Coordinates of C-alpha atoms in Angstrom, one line a residue:
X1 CA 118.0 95.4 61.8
X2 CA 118.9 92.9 58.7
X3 CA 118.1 89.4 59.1
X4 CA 121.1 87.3 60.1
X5 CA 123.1 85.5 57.3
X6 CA 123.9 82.4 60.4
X7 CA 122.1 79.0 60.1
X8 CA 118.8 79.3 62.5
X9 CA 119.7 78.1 65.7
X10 CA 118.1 76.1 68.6
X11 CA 118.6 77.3 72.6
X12 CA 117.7 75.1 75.6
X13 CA 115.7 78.7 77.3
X14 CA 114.6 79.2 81.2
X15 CA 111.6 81.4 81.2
X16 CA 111.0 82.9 85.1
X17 CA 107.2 83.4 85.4
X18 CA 104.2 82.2 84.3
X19 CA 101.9 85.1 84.0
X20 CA 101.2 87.0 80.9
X21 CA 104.6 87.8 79.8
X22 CA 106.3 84.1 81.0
X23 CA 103.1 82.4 78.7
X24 CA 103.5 84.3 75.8
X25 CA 107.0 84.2 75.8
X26 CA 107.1 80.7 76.8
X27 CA 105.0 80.4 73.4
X28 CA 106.9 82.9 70.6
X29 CA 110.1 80.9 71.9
X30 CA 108.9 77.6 71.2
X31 CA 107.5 78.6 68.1
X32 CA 111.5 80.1 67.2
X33 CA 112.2 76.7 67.3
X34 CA 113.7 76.9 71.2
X35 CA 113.1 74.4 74.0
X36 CA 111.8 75.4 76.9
X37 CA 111.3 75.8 80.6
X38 CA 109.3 77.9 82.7
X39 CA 109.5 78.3 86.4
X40 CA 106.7 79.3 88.5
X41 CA 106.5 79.5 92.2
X42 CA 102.7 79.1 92.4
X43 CA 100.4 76.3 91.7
X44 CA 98.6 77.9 88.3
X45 CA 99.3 80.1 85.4
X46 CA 98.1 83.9 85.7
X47 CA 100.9 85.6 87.6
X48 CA 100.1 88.9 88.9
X49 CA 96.0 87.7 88.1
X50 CA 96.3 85.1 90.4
X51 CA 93.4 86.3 93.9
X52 CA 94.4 85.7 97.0
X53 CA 92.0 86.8 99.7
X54 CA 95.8 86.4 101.8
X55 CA 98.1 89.4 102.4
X56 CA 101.1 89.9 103.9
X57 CA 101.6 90.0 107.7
X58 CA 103.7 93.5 107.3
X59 CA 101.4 95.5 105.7
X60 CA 104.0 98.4 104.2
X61 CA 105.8 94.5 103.3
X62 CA 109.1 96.3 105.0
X63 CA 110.4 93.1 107.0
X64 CA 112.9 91.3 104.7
X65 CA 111.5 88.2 107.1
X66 CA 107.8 88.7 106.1
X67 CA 106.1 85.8 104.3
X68 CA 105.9 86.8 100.4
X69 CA 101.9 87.0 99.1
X70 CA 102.8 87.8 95.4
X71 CA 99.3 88.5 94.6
X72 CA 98.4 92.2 94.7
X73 CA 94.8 91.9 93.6
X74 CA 91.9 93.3 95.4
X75 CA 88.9 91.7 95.8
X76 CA 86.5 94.8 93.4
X77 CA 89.6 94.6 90.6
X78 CA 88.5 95.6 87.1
X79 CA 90.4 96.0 84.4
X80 CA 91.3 100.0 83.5
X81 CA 91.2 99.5 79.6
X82 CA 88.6 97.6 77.2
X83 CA 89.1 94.3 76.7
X84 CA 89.5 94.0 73.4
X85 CA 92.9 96.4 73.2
X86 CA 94.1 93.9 76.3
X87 CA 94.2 90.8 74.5
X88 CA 97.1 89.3 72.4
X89 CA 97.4 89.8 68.7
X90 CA 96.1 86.4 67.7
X91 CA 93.7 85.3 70.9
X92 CA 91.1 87.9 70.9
X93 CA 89.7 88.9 74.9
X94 CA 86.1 88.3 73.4
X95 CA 83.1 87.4 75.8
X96 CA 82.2 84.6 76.7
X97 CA 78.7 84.6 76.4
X98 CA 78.1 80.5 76.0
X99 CA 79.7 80.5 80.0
X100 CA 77.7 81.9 82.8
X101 CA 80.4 82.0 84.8
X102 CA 82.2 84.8 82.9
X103 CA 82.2 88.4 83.2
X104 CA 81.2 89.6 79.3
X105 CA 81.8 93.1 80.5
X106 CA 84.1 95.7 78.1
X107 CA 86.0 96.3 81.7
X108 CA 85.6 93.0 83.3
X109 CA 87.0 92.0 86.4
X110 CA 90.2 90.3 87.6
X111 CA 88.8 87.3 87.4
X112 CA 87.8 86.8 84.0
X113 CA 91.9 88.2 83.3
X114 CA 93.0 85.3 84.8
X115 CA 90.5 82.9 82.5
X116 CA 91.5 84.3 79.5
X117 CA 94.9 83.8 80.5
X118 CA 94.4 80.2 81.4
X119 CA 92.2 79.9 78.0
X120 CA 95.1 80.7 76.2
X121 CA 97.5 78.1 78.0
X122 CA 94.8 76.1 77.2
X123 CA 94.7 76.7 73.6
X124 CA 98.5 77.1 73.3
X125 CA 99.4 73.7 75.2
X126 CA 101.7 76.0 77.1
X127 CA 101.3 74.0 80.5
X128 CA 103.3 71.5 79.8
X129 CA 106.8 74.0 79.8
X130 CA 105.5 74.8 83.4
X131 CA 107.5 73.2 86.6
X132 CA 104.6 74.7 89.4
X133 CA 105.7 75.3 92.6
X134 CA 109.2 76.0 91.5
X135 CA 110.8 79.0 92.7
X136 CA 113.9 80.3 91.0
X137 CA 116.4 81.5 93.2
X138 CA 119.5 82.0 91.8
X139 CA 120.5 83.0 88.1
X140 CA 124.4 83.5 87.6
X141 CA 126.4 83.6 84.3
X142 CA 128.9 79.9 83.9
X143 CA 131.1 79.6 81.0
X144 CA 129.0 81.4 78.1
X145 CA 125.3 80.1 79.3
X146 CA 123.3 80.4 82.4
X147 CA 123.1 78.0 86.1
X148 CA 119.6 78.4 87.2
X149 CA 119.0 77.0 91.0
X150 CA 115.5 75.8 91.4
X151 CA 113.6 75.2 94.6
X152 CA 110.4 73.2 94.7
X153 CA 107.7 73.6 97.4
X154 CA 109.3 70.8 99.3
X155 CA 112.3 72.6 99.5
X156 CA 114.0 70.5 96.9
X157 CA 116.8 72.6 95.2
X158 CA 118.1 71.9 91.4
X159 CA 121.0 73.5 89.4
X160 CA 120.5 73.2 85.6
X161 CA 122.4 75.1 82.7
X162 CA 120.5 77.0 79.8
X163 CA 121.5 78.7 77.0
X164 CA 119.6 82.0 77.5
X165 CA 117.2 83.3 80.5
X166 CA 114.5 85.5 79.7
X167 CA 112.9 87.3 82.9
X168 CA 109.5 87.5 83.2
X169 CA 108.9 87.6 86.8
X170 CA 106.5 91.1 86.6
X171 CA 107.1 93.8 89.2
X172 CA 104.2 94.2 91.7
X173 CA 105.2 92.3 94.3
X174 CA 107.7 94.9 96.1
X175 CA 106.0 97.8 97.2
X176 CA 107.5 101.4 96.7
X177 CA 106.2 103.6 99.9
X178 CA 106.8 107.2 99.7
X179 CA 108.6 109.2 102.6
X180 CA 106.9 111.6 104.5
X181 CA 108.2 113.9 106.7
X182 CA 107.3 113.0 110.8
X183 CA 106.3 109.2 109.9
X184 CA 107.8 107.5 112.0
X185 CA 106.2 109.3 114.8
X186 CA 102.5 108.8 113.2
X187 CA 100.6 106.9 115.1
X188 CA 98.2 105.4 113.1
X189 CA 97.8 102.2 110.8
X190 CA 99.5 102.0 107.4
X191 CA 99.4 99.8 104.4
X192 CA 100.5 99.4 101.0
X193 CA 98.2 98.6 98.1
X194 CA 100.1 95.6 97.7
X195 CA 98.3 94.2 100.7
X196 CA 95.1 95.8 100.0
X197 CA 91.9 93.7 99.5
X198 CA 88.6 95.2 100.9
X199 CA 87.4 98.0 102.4
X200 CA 86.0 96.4 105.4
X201 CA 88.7 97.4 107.8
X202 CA 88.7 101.0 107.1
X203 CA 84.7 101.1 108.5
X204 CA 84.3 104.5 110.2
X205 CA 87.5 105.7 109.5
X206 CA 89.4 108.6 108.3
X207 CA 91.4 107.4 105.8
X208 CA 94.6 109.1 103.7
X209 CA 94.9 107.7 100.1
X210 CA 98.6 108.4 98.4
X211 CA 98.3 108.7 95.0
X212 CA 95.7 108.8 92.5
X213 CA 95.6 107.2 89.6
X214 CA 94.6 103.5 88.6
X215 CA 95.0 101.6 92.0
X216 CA 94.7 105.1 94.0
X217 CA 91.7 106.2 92.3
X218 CA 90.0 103.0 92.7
X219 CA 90.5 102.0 95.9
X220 CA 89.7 105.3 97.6
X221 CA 86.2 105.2 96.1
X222 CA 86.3 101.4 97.2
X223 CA 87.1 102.5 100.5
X224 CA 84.4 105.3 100.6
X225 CA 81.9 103.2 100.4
X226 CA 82.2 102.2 104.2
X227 CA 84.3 105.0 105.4
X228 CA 83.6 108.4 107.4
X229 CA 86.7 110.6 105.5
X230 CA 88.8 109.6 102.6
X231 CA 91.4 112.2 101.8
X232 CA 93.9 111.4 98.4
X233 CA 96.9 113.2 98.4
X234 CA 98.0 113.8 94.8
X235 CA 101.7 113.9 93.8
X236 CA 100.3 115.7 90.2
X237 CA 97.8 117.8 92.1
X238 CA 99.3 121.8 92.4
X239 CA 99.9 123.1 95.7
X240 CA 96.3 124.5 96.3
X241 CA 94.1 121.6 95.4
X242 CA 91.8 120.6 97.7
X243 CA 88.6 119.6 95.7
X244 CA 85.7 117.2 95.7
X245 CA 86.0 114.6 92.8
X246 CA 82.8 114.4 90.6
X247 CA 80.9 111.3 91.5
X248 CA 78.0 110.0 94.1
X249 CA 80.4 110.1 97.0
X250 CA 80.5 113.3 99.9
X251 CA 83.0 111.6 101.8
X252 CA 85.5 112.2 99.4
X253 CA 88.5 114.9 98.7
X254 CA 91.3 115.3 96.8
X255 CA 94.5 117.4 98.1
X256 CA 97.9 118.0 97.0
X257 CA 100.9 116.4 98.4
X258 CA 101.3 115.9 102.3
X259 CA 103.9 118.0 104.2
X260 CA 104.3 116.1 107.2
X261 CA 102.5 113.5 109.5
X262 CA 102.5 114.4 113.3
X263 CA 102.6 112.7 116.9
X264 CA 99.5 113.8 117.3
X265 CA 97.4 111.7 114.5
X266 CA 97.2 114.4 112.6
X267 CA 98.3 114.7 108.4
X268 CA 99.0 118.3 107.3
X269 CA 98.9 118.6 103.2
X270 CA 100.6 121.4 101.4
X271 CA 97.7 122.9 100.8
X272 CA 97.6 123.9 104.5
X273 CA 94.6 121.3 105.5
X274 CA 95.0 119.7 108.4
X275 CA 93.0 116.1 109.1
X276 CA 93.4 113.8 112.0
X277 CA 93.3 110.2 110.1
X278 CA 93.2 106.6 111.0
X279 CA 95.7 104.8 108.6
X280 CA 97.3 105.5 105.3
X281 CA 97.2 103.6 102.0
X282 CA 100.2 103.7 100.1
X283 CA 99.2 103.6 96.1
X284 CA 102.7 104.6 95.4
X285 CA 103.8 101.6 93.1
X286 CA 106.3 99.2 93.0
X287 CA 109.7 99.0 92.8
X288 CA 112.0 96.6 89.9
X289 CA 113.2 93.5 91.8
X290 CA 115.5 90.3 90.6
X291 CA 116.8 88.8 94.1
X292 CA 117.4 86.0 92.3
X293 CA 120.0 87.4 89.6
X294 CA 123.7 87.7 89.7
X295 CA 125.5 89.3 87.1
X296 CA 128.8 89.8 88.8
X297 CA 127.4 93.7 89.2
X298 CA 127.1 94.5 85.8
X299 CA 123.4 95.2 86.2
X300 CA 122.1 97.2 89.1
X301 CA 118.8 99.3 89.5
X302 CA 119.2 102.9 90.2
X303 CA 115.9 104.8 91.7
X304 CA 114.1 102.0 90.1
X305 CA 116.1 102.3 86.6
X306 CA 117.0 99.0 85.5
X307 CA 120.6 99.8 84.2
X308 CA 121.5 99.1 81.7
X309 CA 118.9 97.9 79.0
X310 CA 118.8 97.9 75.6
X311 CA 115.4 99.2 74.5
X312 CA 114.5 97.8 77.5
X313 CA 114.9 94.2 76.8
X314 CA 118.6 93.6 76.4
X315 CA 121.4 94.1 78.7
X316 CA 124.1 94.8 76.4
X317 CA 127.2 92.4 77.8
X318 CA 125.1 89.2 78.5
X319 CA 122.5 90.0 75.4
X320 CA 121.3 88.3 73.6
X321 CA 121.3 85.3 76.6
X322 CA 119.9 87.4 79.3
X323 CA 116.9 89.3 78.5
X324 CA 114.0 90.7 80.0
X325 CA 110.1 91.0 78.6
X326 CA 107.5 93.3 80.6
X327 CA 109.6 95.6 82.0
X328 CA 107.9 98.9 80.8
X329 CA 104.7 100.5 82.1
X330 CA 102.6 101.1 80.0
X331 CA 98.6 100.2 78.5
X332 CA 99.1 97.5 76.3
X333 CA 100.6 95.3 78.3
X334 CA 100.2 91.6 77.0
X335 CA 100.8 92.7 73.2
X336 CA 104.2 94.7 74.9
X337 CA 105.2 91.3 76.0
X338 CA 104.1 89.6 73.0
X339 CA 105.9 91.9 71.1
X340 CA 108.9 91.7 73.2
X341 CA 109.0 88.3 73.2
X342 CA 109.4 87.5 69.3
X343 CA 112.0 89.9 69.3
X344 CA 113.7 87.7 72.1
X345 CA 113.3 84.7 70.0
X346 CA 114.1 86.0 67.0
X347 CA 117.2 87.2 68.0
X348 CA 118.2 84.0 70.4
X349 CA 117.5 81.7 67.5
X350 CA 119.9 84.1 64.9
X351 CA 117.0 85.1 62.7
X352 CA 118.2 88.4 63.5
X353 CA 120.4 90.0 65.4
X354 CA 121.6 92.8 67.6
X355 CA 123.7 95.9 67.2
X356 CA 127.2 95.5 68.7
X357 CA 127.8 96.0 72.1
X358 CA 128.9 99.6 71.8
X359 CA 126.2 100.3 69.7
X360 CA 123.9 99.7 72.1
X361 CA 125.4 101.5 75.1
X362 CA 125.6 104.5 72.9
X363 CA 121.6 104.2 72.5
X364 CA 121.4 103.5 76.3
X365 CA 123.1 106.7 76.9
X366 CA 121.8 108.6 74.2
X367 CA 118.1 107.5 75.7
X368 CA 119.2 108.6 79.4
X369 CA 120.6 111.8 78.5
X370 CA 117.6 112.7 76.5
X371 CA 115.2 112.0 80.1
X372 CA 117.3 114.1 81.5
X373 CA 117.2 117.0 79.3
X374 CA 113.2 116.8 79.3
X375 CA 113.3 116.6 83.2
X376 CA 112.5 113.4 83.5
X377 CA 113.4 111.8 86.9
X378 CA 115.4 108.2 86.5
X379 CA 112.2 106.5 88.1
X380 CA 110.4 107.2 85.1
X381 CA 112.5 105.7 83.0
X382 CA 110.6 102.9 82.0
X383 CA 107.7 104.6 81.8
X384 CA 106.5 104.8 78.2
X385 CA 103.0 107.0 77.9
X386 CA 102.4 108.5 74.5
X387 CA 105.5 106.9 73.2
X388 CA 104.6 103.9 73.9
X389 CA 102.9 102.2 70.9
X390 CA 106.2 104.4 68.8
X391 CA 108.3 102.1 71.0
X392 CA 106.1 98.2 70.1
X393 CA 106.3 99.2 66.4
X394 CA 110.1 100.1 66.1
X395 CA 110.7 96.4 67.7
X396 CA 108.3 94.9 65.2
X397 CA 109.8 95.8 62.6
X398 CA 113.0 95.2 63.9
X399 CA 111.6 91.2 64.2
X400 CA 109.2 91.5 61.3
X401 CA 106.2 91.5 62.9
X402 CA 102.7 93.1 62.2
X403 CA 102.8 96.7 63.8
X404 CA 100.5 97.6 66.7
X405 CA 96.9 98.7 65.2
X406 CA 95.3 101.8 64.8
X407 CA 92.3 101.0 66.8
X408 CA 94.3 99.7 70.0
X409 CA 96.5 102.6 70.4
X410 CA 93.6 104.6 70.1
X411 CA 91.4 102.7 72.8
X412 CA 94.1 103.2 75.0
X413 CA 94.6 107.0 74.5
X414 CA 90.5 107.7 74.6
X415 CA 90.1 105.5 77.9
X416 CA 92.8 106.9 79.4
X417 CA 90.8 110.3 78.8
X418 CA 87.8 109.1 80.1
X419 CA 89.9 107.0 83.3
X420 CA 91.2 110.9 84.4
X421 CA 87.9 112.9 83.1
X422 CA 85.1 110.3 84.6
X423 CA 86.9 107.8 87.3
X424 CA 83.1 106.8 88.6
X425 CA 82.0 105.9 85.3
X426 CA 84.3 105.1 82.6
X427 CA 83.9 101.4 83.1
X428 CA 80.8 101.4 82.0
X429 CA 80.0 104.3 80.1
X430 CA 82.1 105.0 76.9
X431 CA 82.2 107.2 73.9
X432 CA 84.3 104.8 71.2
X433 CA 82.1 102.2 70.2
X434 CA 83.6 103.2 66.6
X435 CA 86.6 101.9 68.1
X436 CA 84.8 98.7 69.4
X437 CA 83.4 97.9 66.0
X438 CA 86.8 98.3 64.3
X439 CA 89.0 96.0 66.5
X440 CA 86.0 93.3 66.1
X441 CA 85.8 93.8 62.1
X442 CA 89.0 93.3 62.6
X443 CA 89.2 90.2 64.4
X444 CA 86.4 89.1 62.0
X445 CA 89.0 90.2 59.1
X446 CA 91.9 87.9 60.6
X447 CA 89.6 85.2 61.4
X448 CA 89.9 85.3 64.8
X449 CA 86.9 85.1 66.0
X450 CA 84.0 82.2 64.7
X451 CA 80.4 84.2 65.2
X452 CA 79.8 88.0 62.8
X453 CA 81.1 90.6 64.9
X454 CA 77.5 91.8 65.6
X455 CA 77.5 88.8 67.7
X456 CA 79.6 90.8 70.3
X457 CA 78.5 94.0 69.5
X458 CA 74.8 93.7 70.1
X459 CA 75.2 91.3 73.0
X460 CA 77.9 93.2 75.3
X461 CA 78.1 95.6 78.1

């Protein structure tokens, strides 16, 4: 994409969300030159980060009435990935070492997630964008720029007009829950991992884990430390499975799929074990969610395809107002969104600029059909994997901006390795402190960081 010939322009923006993506966003736009407002419901920046020992009071969060805990942190939370491949391009996720209070581990917890992200609204002055305790709850297209109704925790409503919205709002609030068969009949407790915050319930039980990777994996070893059984059924397990995982634990198996649930209190898996069990955890995901927007039904989501984006940002008949940063799943999360987010301003602000309309549907459609030619199901759609750091660098260079490095895609493809070969003790026990030293020469390199990378490097864990 050529750099536009138009004078640069300035947009009055809405960003929805102050997490990760909302800050960082918040921050490339103001730095296009763009004013800005961002909208957060709660009382502090962090997002999805954000602890709450509070969950929902329907656990499965089914009722449309229930009252919303967006939080869907447990209490043992640590990151999956090393620190250093987490943080954004230009404010290293370095230890802390000077603060007691912090968690210098490579893998730290959730808590020292949501520091770093309040260091850098901190360092950023990006606080004073934020309206806190502002819900947005109604986006709608007037005239050629956006009405965004506001309402504040004392139920105070607001309409205001923007050039351009960018969504930001994450998605792991609204649980997924898988079907299975005889459910309804089951008499036992369920519970998504939304709602999901300590063990201590499950004491004694039998418990059924769905799913089993990140969340799942971690919180049926959480679980297992206080209860009798706990069973994971495995979507990507084969038929037969029915294993112990390596580790300390002799509570703990891993099946394949489950057939049905009965009256009885039993669970039958496909592998033909049958176990009578106590509750259910759901570690099935989330599903995309924008209650908020109204775009006279051009956009829709379809078995959790958000249709239709542009390269997953733009929808093509309201880009470049409308746009959307953090969408895809995938490792690097906060440089996605960083990433994302110049390309946003870049383009709002007529530095560059998009294809034509029909340009980019053809790519929408040329992207689905190729899903569906590899067998890819539509809820996977925004699921990037191996092609993930392929997809950052073709939008930095499409905004001119440094490519993602060598050493972060490759932290992420070795720690995923290690996540699936050593679930008990990846966290702590790695094989790519070559890696390590790299990203930190690196930081050194950029001037990123004030002490000799040995600093960190001799001193962490």
């Amino acid at each position: 994409m050529a750099p536009a010939q138009n004078p640069i322009s300035s947009q009055h923006v809405a960003v929805i969300g102050a997490g990760a993506a909302g800050l960082v966003t918040a921050r490339e736009l103001r730095r296009e030159g763009h004013t800005v407002v961002v909208f957060e419901r709660e009382k502090q920046v962090g997002g999805l980060w954000i602890y709450s020992p509070k969950a929902e009071s329907d656990p499965l969060s089914l009722d449309p009435t229930r009252s919303i805990v967006h939080s869907s942190v447990y209490e043992s939370l640590r990151t999956n990935l090393p620190r250093e491949c987490m943080g954004f391009t230009d404010f290293p996720f370095v230890p802390r070492f000077d603060d007691e209070s912090r968690d210098s581990r490579r893998y730290p917890s959730h808590m020292e997630v949501l520091a770093y992200l309040q260091d850098f609204a901190r360092e950023f002055n990006l606080e004073e964008m934020v309206r806190f305790e502002t819900e947005v709850v109604r986006v709608e297209p007037v005239k050629g720029k956006w009405k965004v109704r506001s309402k504040t925790s004392g139920d105070i409503s607001e309409d205001e007009i923007f050039d351009a919205v960018v969504v930001c709002n994450g998605h792991y609030t609204e649980p997924n829950i898988a079907h299975i068969p005889g459910i309804k009949l089951w008499p036992g407790k369920q519970i998504h991992s939304h709602n999901y915050r300590v063990p201590d319930p499950f004491e004694s039980e039998v418990v059924v884990v769905i799913g089993n990777f990140a969340s799942g994996a971690d919180i049926s070893r959480d679980i297992a430390k206080v209860a009798k059984e706990v069973h994971i059924a495995s979507r990507a397990s084969e038929r037969d499975t029915y294993v112990k995982p390596p580790g300390p634990r002799n509570n703990l198996w891993v099946h394949s799929e489950i057939d049905t649930a009965n009256e009885d209190g039993s669970i039958v898996f496909k592998n033909g074990k049958v176990i009578h069990a106590d509750s259910i955890v759901y570690c099935t995901g989330y599903k995309y969610y924008f209650p908020f927007l109204d775009t006279n039904g051009y956009m829709s989501i379809d078995e959790n395809r958000v249709e239709h984006l542009y390269k997953h940002v733009f929808p093509p008949a309201l880009a470049p107002t409308l746009s959307f940063v953090g969408l895809p799943a995938m490792g690097i999360q906060f440089v996605m969104f960083e990433i994302q987010s110049k390309w946003v301003a870049a383009v709002l602000s007529g530095r560059f600029t998009l294809p034509s309309q029909d340009k980019m549907m053809e790519d929408i459609t040329t992207t689905y059909a190729t899903l569906d030619a590899l067998g890819i199901p539509k809820r996977y759609t925004h699921k990037l994997g191996k092609v993930q750091c392929e997809y950052l660098n073709w939008i930095a260079e499409e905004c001119d901006c440094p490519l993602v490095e060598h050493w972060r895609n490759q932290e992420i493809v070795r720690g995923y390795q290690r996540l699936v070969s050593h679930p008990e003790t990846y966290r702590d026990e790695w094989d790519d402190d070559d890696l390590k030293e790299e990203a930190y020469r690196d930081f050194a390199t950029k001037k990123l960081i004030s002490f000799h990378p040995s600093y960190f490097l001799e001193s962490s864990i």
